[in-house]
Short mmCIF file of C-alpha atoms in Angstrom, two decimals:
data_model
loop_
_atom_site.label_atom_id
_atom_site.label_comp_id
_atom_site.label_asym_id
_atom_site.label_seq_id
_atom_site.Cartn_x
_atom_site.Cartn_y
_atom_site.Cartn_z
CA MET A 213 -23.34 -9.96 -15.33
CA LYS A 214 -22.75 -6.28 -16.11
CA THR A 215 -26.34 -5.38 -15.24
CA LEU A 216 -26.27 -7.44 -12.06
CA TYR A 217 -23.00 -5.82 -10.94
CA SER A 218 -24.18 -2.27 -11.61
CA THR A 219 -27.49 -2.92 -9.88
CA ALA A 220 -25.70 -4.21 -6.80
CA MET A 221 -23.47 -1.12 -6.74
CA ARG A 222 -26.51 1.17 -7.07
CA VAL A 223 -28.29 -0.59 -4.22
CA ALA A 224 -25.21 -0.25 -2.02
CA LEU A 225 -24.92 3.45 -2.85
CA SER A 226 -28.59 4.02 -2.03
CA LEU A 227 -27.91 2.78 1.50
CA PHE A 228 -25.10 5.24 2.16
CA PRO A 229 -27.35 8.01 3.54
CA LEU A 230 -28.45 5.58 6.25
CA ALA A 231 -24.82 5.30 7.34
CA LYS A 232 -24.26 9.04 7.62
CA GLY A 233 -22.72 9.77 11.00
CA TRP A 234 -20.76 6.54 11.24
CA LYS A 235 -17.38 6.88 12.90
CA GLY A 236 -13.95 5.69 11.82
CA LYS A 237 -12.85 4.70 8.32
CA ALA A 238 -16.30 3.48 7.31
CA GLY A 239 -17.71 6.89 8.14
CA LEU A 240 -15.02 8.68 6.16
CA LEU A 241 -15.72 6.48 3.13
CA VAL A 242 -19.48 7.07 3.37
CA ASN A 243 -19.07 10.83 3.74
CA ALA A 244 -16.72 10.99 0.78
CA GLN A 245 -19.26 9.28 -1.46
CA LEU A 246 -22.11 11.42 -0.16
CA ASN A 247 -20.06 14.50 -1.08
CA PHE A 248 -19.45 13.31 -4.63
CA GLU A 249 -21.13 16.27 -6.35
CA GLU A 250 -18.94 18.74 -4.48
CA THR A 251 -15.82 16.77 -5.41
CA LEU A 252 -16.93 16.63 -9.04
CA SER A 253 -17.45 20.40 -9.15
CA LYS A 254 -13.99 21.08 -7.71
CA LEU A 255 -12.41 18.58 -10.10
CA SER A 256 -14.05 20.20 -13.12
CA ALA A 257 -12.87 23.66 -12.11
CA TRP A 258 -9.34 22.41 -11.53
CA ARG A 259 -9.21 20.54 -14.84
CA ASP A 260 -10.18 23.65 -16.78
CA SER A 261 -6.92 25.24 -15.64
CA CYS A 262 -4.72 22.34 -16.84
CA GLU A 263 -3.23 21.64 -20.24
CA HIS A 264 -2.46 17.95 -19.71
CA VAL A 265 -3.47 15.50 -16.96
CA ILE A 266 -2.17 12.10 -15.96
CA TRP A 267 -4.33 10.26 -13.44
CA PHE A 268 -2.96 7.80 -10.87
CA HIS A 269 -5.43 5.66 -8.94
CA CYS A 270 -4.51 3.70 -5.81
CA ALA A 271 -6.74 1.63 -3.55
CA SER A 272 -4.99 2.68 -0.36
CA LEU A 273 -1.67 3.68 1.16
CA GLY A 274 0.24 0.55 0.17
CA GLU A 275 -0.73 0.93 -3.47
CA PHE A 276 0.20 4.62 -3.31
CA GLU A 277 3.72 3.65 -2.25
CA GLN A 278 3.86 1.35 -5.28
CA GLY A 279 2.68 4.06 -7.64
CA ARG A 280 4.70 6.86 -6.08
CA PRO A 281 8.05 6.20 -7.81
CA VAL A 282 6.39 6.29 -11.22
CA LEU A 283 4.29 9.35 -10.36
CA GLU A 284 7.24 11.36 -9.09
CA GLU A 285 9.61 10.43 -11.90
CA TYR A 286 6.99 11.08 -14.56
CA LYS A 287 6.29 14.52 -13.13
CA LYS A 288 10.00 15.35 -13.22
CA LEU A 289 10.11 14.43 -16.90
CA HIS A 290 6.86 16.16 -17.84
CA SER A 291 6.38 19.41 -15.96
CA ASP A 292 3.54 20.34 -18.33
CA TYR A 293 1.43 17.45 -16.96
CA LYS A 294 -0.68 17.90 -13.86
CA VAL A 295 -1.28 14.88 -11.62
CA LEU A 296 -4.70 13.72 -10.48
CA LEU A 297 -4.40 11.24 -7.61
CA THR A 298 -7.39 9.22 -6.38
CA PHE A 299 -7.92 6.75 -3.56
CA PHE A 300 -10.69 4.35 -2.67
CA SER A 301 -9.80 3.83 0.99
CA PRO A 302 -9.60 6.46 3.72
CA SER A 303 -6.43 4.69 4.86
CA GLY A 304 -4.76 6.14 1.79
CA TYR A 305 -6.62 9.39 1.29
CA GLU A 306 -6.45 10.64 4.88
CA VAL A 307 -2.69 10.08 5.10
CA ARG A 308 -1.83 11.51 1.66
CA LYS A 309 -4.53 14.15 1.04
CA ASN A 310 -1.88 16.87 1.35
CA TYR A 311 0.80 15.06 -0.67
CA ALA A 312 2.76 17.73 -2.55
CA GLY A 313 3.56 15.51 -5.52
CA ALA A 314 0.00 15.54 -6.86
CA ASP A 315 -2.02 18.54 -8.04
CA PHE A 316 -5.53 17.30 -7.20
CA ILE A 317 -6.29 14.54 -4.69
CA CYS A 318 -9.71 13.02 -4.02
CA TYR A 319 -11.67 9.82 -3.58
CA VAL A 320 -12.60 7.78 -6.61
CA PRO A 321 -16.39 7.64 -7.16
CA TRP A 322 -18.50 4.66 -6.17
CA ASP A 323 -18.58 2.39 -9.21
CA VAL A 324 -22.01 3.08 -10.66
CA PRO A 325 -22.18 3.99 -14.38
CA GLY A 326 -23.41 7.58 -13.98
CA ARG A 327 -20.82 8.56 -11.41
CA ALA A 328 -18.01 6.85 -13.25
CA ARG A 329 -18.97 8.61 -16.49
CA ALA A 330 -19.23 12.03 -14.85
CA PHE A 331 -15.90 11.67 -13.07
CA VAL A 332 -14.01 10.54 -16.18
CA LYS A 333 -15.56 13.37 -18.20
CA ALA A 334 -14.56 15.93 -15.57
CA ALA A 335 -10.99 14.56 -15.28
CA ARG A 336 -10.31 14.40 -19.04
CA ALA A 337 -7.06 12.56 -18.35
CA GLU A 338 -4.89 11.61 -21.31
CA LYS A 339 -3.18 8.82 -19.40
CA VAL A 340 -4.58 6.75 -16.52
CA VAL A 341 -2.34 4.61 -14.33
CA ILE A 342 -4.04 2.10 -12.05
CA VAL A 343 -1.89 0.53 -9.38
CA LYS A 344 -1.91 -3.19 -8.60
CA TYR A 345 -5.54 -4.35 -8.66
CA GLU A 346 -8.18 -1.61 -8.58
CA PHE A 347 -10.27 -3.04 -11.41
CA TRP A 348 -13.60 -1.18 -11.10
CA PRO A 349 -15.56 -2.33 -14.20
CA ASN A 350 -17.71 0.75 -14.82
CA LEU A 351 -14.88 3.16 -14.18
CA ILE A 352 -12.53 1.29 -16.48
CA HIS A 353 -15.21 1.10 -19.18
CA GLU A 354 -15.64 4.87 -19.06
CA ILE A 355 -11.89 5.50 -19.11
CA LYS A 356 -11.56 3.28 -22.17
CA ALA A 357 -14.50 4.99 -23.86
CA SER A 358 -12.92 8.40 -23.23
CA GLY A 359 -9.91 7.50 -25.37
CA ALA A 360 -7.41 7.81 -22.52
CA GLU A 361 -4.44 5.49 -22.48
CA LEU A 362 -5.00 2.96 -19.68
CA ILE A 363 -2.03 1.34 -17.93
CA GLY A 364 -1.84 -1.03 -14.97
CA ILE A 365 1.36 -1.14 -12.92
CA SER A 366 2.67 -3.55 -10.27
CA VAL A 367 -0.22 -5.83 -11.25
CA ILE A 368 -0.39 -9.20 -9.57
CA LEU A 369 -3.11 -11.74 -10.29
CA ARG A 370 -4.09 -15.06 -8.75
CA GLU A 371 -5.67 -18.16 -10.23
CA ASN A 372 -8.70 -18.06 -7.91
CA GLN A 373 -9.80 -14.62 -9.15
CA ALA A 374 -12.95 -14.27 -11.20
CA PHE A 375 -11.02 -13.23 -14.33
CA PHE A 376 -9.96 -16.85 -14.75
CA LYS A 377 -13.25 -18.58 -13.99
CA PRO A 378 -15.52 -19.97 -16.74
CA TRP A 379 -18.20 -17.43 -15.77
CA GLY A 380 -15.76 -14.48 -15.58
CA GLY A 381 -16.09 -13.13 -19.11
CA TYR A 382 -17.39 -9.73 -18.02
CA LEU A 383 -14.43 -9.22 -15.71
CA ARG A 384 -11.96 -10.55 -18.27
CA ASP A 385 -13.17 -7.73 -20.52
CA VAL A 386 -11.94 -5.34 -17.82
CA LEU A 387 -8.41 -6.68 -18.18
CA PHE A 388 -8.57 -6.47 -21.96
CA ALA A 389 -9.49 -2.78 -21.68
CA PHE A 390 -5.94 -2.02 -20.55
CA ASP A 391 -3.48 -0.88 -23.19
CA GLN A 392 -0.62 -2.32 -21.14
CA LEU A 393 -0.23 -4.23 -17.89
CA PHE A 394 3.09 -4.13 -16.08
CA VAL A 395 3.02 -7.24 -13.94
CA GLN A 396 4.96 -8.36 -10.90
CA ASN A 397 5.64 -12.05 -11.48
CA GLN A 398 5.74 -14.95 -13.91
CA LYS A 399 2.61 -16.48 -12.41
CA THR A 400 0.62 -13.41 -13.50
CA VAL A 401 2.15 -13.67 -16.98
CA ASP A 402 1.05 -17.31 -17.21
CA LEU A 403 -2.50 -16.44 -16.18
CA LEU A 404 -2.74 -13.65 -18.76
CA GLU A 405 -1.40 -15.95 -21.47
CA LYS A 406 -4.02 -18.50 -20.51
CA ILE A 407 -6.85 -16.07 -21.36
CA GLY A 408 -5.13 -14.70 -24.47
CA TYR A 409 -4.03 -11.31 -23.12
CA ARG A 410 -0.68 -10.31 -24.67
CA ASP A 411 -0.16 -6.61 -23.88
CA TYR A 412 1.90 -7.14 -20.77
CA THR A 413 5.43 -6.54 -19.55
CA LEU A 414 7.03 -8.51 -16.76
CA ALA A 415 8.43 -5.52 -14.88
CA GLY A 416 8.37 -6.49 -11.21
CA ASP A 417 7.19 -4.45 -8.26
CA THR A 418 7.81 -0.69 -8.12
CA ARG A 419 7.92 -0.86 -4.32
CA PHE A 420 11.51 -2.09 -4.56
CA ASP A 421 12.45 1.20 -6.21
CA ARG A 422 10.51 3.13 -3.59
CA VAL A 423 12.13 1.48 -0.58
CA ILE A 424 15.60 1.87 -2.10
CA ALA A 425 14.99 5.58 -2.62
CA THR A 426 13.65 5.97 0.92
CA ALA A 427 16.62 4.16 2.40
CA LYS A 428 19.05 6.41 0.50
CA VAL A 429 17.45 9.54 1.96
CA GLY A 430 17.83 8.09 5.44
CA GLU A 431 15.91 10.79 7.32
CA GLU A 432 16.78 11.05 11.00
CA ILE A 433 14.22 11.37 13.78
CA GLN A 434 15.59 13.84 16.26
CA GLY A 435 16.58 12.30 19.58
CA LEU A 436 15.65 8.73 18.66
CA SER A 437 19.21 7.40 18.64
CA THR A 438 19.69 8.82 22.15
CA PHE A 439 16.54 7.08 23.35
CA LEU A 440 17.63 3.73 21.88
CA GLU A 441 20.95 3.82 23.77
CA ASN A 442 22.84 1.61 21.27
CA LYS A 443 20.67 -1.35 22.29
CA LYS A 444 19.25 -3.96 19.96
CA VAL A 445 15.95 -2.68 18.57
CA LEU A 446 12.85 -4.35 17.17
CA VAL A 447 10.57 -2.10 15.11
CA ALA A 448 6.97 -3.35 14.94
CA GLY A 449 5.10 -1.67 12.10
CA SER A 450 1.38 -1.54 11.27
CA VAL A 451 0.52 -3.85 14.17
CA TRP A 452 -2.94 -5.08 15.14
CA PRO A 453 -3.99 -6.47 18.54
CA GLU A 454 -3.27 -10.01 17.32
CA ASP A 455 0.32 -9.01 16.55
CA MET A 456 0.75 -7.50 19.99
CA ASP A 457 -0.54 -10.69 21.60
CA VAL A 458 2.64 -12.33 20.29
CA LEU A 459 4.96 -9.37 20.79
CA ILE A 460 4.11 -8.50 24.39
CA PRO A 461 5.44 -11.78 25.89
CA PHE A 462 8.57 -11.35 23.75
CA MET A 463 9.06 -7.80 25.04
CA ARG A 464 8.83 -9.02 28.63
CA ASN A 465 11.45 -11.70 27.92
CA HIS A 466 13.92 -9.15 26.50
CA PRO A 467 14.43 -6.24 28.89
CA GLU A 468 17.85 -5.71 27.31
CA MET A 469 16.18 -4.59 24.05
CA LYS A 470 14.25 -1.52 22.95
CA PHE A 471 11.02 -1.62 20.94
CA ILE A 472 9.33 0.85 18.61
CA VAL A 473 5.65 0.04 18.05
CA ALA A 474 3.62 1.70 15.28
CA PRO A 475 -0.05 0.58 15.35
CA HIS A 476 -2.04 0.14 12.15
CA ASP A 477 -4.84 2.21 13.67
CA ILE A 478 -3.90 5.09 15.93
CA LYS A 479 -6.52 4.47 18.60
CA SER A 480 -5.61 6.06 21.91
CA ASP A 481 -7.64 3.59 23.98
CA GLN A 482 -5.90 0.62 22.34
CA ILE A 483 -2.44 2.13 22.82
CA GLN A 484 -3.25 2.91 26.44
CA LYS A 485 -4.31 -0.69 26.97
CA TRP A 486 -0.97 -1.91 25.63
CA ARG A 487 0.93 0.61 27.73
CA SER A 488 -0.87 -0.58 30.84
CA MET A 489 0.56 -4.04 30.10
CA THR A 490 4.06 -3.06 28.98
CA GLY A 491 4.86 0.48 30.06
CA GLY A 492 6.30 2.75 27.40
CA ILE A 493 6.26 6.34 26.20
CA LEU A 494 4.17 7.97 23.47
CA TYR A 495 5.85 9.62 20.49
CA SER A 496 3.67 12.68 21.05
CA GLN A 497 5.30 13.01 24.48
CA PHE A 498 8.73 11.85 23.36
CA ASP A 499 11.68 12.55 25.63
CA PRO A 500 15.05 11.31 24.24
CA GLN A 501 16.32 10.89 27.82
CA SER A 502 13.49 8.52 28.77
CA LYS A 503 14.58 5.13 30.05
CA GLU A 504 11.36 3.44 28.94
CA GLN A 505 11.77 0.23 26.96
CA ILE A 506 9.03 0.91 24.41
CA LEU A 507 8.18 3.88 22.19
CA TYR A 508 4.57 3.86 20.94
CA ILE A 509 4.05 5.84 17.74
CA ASP A 510 0.75 7.73 18.03
CA ASN A 511 0.86 9.55 14.69
CA VAL A 512 0.98 8.50 11.04
CA GLY A 513 3.43 8.92 8.20
CA ILE A 514 6.80 8.14 9.80
CA LEU A 515 6.93 4.34 9.80
CA SER A 516 9.24 4.07 6.79
CA LYS A 517 11.70 6.36 8.63
CA LEU A 518 11.68 4.14 11.71
CA TYR A 519 12.83 0.85 10.19
CA LYS A 520 16.39 2.11 9.73
CA TYR A 521 16.77 2.10 13.52
CA GLY A 522 15.86 -1.58 13.83
CA HIS A 523 17.94 -4.71 14.07
CA TYR A 524 14.74 -6.75 13.68
CA ALA A 525 11.28 -5.97 12.33
CA TRP A 526 7.78 -7.24 12.91
CA VAL A 527 5.25 -6.31 10.21
CA GLY A 528 1.60 -6.51 11.14
CA GLY A 529 -1.60 -7.53 9.44
CA ALA A 530 -0.97 -11.17 8.62
CA TYR A 531 -3.13 -12.46 11.47
CA ARG A 532 -6.02 -10.22 10.42
CA THR A 533 -6.59 -8.54 7.03
CA GLY A 534 -3.37 -9.23 5.17
CA LEU A 535 0.33 -8.56 5.53
CA HIS A 536 1.53 -4.96 5.31
CA ASN A 537 4.67 -3.81 3.49
CA ILE A 538 7.66 -5.96 4.46
CA LEU A 539 10.00 -4.40 1.90
CA GLU A 540 10.36 -1.24 3.98
CA PRO A 541 12.38 -3.06 6.67
CA VAL A 542 13.93 -5.65 4.33
CA VAL A 543 15.82 -2.93 2.43
CA PHE A 544 17.83 -2.39 5.62
CA GLY A 545 18.84 -6.06 5.71
CA VAL A 546 17.04 -7.05 8.91
CA PRO A 547 15.16 -10.26 9.76
CA VAL A 548 11.40 -9.76 9.36
CA PHE A 549 8.66 -11.52 11.34
CA PHE A 550 4.92 -11.60 10.67
CA GLY A 551 1.85 -13.68 11.42
CA ASN A 552 1.36 -17.08 9.82
CA LYS A 553 -2.13 -16.67 8.35
CA LYS A 554 -2.63 -14.08 5.59
CA TYR A 555 0.63 -13.59 3.72
CA LYS A 556 0.50 -16.07 0.82
CA LYS A 557 -0.80 -13.64 -1.79
CA PHE A 558 2.28 -11.45 -1.30
CA GLN A 559 5.07 -12.60 -3.60
CA GLU A 560 7.81 -10.88 -1.62
CA ALA A 561 6.72 -12.70 1.55
CA LEU A 562 6.96 -16.07 -0.19
CA ASP A 563 10.35 -15.19 -1.68
CA LEU A 564 11.80 -13.99 1.61
CA LEU A 565 10.48 -16.96 3.56
CA GLU A 566 12.24 -19.24 1.10
CA LEU A 567 15.45 -17.23 1.44
CA GLY A 568 15.35 -17.38 5.23
CA VAL A 569 15.05 -13.60 5.60
CA ALA A 570 11.42 -13.59 6.76
CA TYR A 571 9.62 -15.81 9.27
CA ALA A 572 5.90 -16.54 9.64
CA ILE A 573 5.19 -16.85 13.36
CA ALA A 574 2.35 -18.97 14.72
CA GLU A 575 2.51 -17.77 18.30
CA ASN A 576 6.05 -18.05 19.69
CA LEU A 577 8.60 -15.56 18.35
CA GLU A 578 11.25 -16.64 20.85
CA GLU A 579 11.90 -20.00 19.19
CA VAL A 580 12.76 -18.38 15.86
CA PHE A 581 14.62 -15.44 17.37
CA LEU A 582 17.18 -17.61 19.11
CA GLN A 583 18.21 -19.30 15.84
CA LEU A 584 18.82 -16.20 13.73
CA ASP A 585 22.01 -15.47 11.79
CA PRO A 586 21.66 -11.68 11.26
CA LEU A 587 24.79 -11.30 9.13
CA ALA A 588 23.73 -13.97 6.62
CA ILE A 589 20.21 -12.53 6.58
CA LYS A 590 21.50 -9.02 5.81
CA THR A 591 23.41 -10.25 2.76
CA LYS A 592 20.45 -12.22 1.42
CA ALA A 593 17.97 -9.41 2.02
CA GLN A 594 19.96 -6.68 0.34
CA THR A 595 20.85 -8.92 -2.61
CA TYR A 596 17.16 -9.72 -3.08
CA VAL A 597 16.13 -6.05 -3.05
CA ARG A 598 18.81 -5.03 -5.55
CA ALA A 599 17.94 -7.91 -7.87
CA ASN A 600 14.29 -6.84 -8.03
CA ALA A 601 14.81 -3.10 -8.61
CA GLY A 602 14.10 -1.41 -11.93
CA ALA A 603 10.33 -1.68 -12.51
CA THR A 604 9.91 2.11 -12.45
CA GLU A 605 12.38 2.57 -15.30
CA LYS A 606 10.59 0.00 -17.46
CA ILE A 607 7.23 1.71 -16.93
CA LEU A 608 8.63 5.17 -17.62
CA ARG A 609 10.12 3.99 -20.91
CA TYR A 610 6.60 3.04 -21.97
CA LEU A 611 5.00 6.25 -20.69
CA GLU A 612 7.69 8.54 -22.07
CA PRO A 613 6.19 9.23 -25.51
CA LEU A 614 3.75 12.13 -25.30
CA PRO A 615 0.32 11.81 -26.95
#
């Protein structure tokens, strides 16, 4: 299995030069891997100037937000440690490549043995924190072989994953390489017990701590309150075309409301298409005195600041690739809507559906909207968030002892 996996990864890597020049996220990913040697050289030079290094790896932006509370608190406690932050996806790297909380930020190497070995050797991290589910076998093998302490945080596992299949021994070994797994839910605990893994802590999801901290800061966006005119507001975050197919009829039915729409991909042609159907103003051309009904966000990085302005939230992705972060609006106690297809692997979505805080919409938002009890929802939502806080503290207690 190990040989087959590594061969497949080598074959995929050998095809990357053929994809040079691709556009969009695929192109960014390809270019990053083609520039591996340059990244490795810069990493080596940086590492030579550091006394201690802790390495945080995140698949993309969502995982970064899960790892961020631990990263930032650890750095406050250990100023002598430098932080290496890696991403697999351009969706994470491109947004956070200038993040001030880390000291070196780059893409993780494609998971072939030679690259994984070279990267781990260059990084020489004493502690490695992998967020949620980035279980690259060769990379993890090399981290373990280096003697670094390997920790997984906000880990969530499902029964249909290969770790728990009769033929999944090679991948189970990946889990057993971790010195400690901080897991999100009891279901993950049960699955680990089933395969005999005992080095876990049921800690919950660090995103609760992150959204609470963000809500406390409560950053204002200049002029936005003026634009919203004290009207009821729905904030639609990380939306795809399928989400807008449901939202646009709802917008037309509610001229008394205001809407803030933040697309998952900032594509000007797509936004222009929506504007041709709905009207609206772009954030890049924002005028607080505008009487437009809809504000389209055509930049990245401010979504978490927008939810505080909403009385309702729609979170995108569940009709397409998977639900985006619903905790960002839930912390403000608002009803949350999302598509009814790809949300079941997200524990918070299941919890909030059961509580009556969140709603999975097939195609008609209006039917649900008319039956809402916002005051009851606010109480349930904020109670749920408070009850699930504290994962960051549990992880830091484990990480606190220095090597």
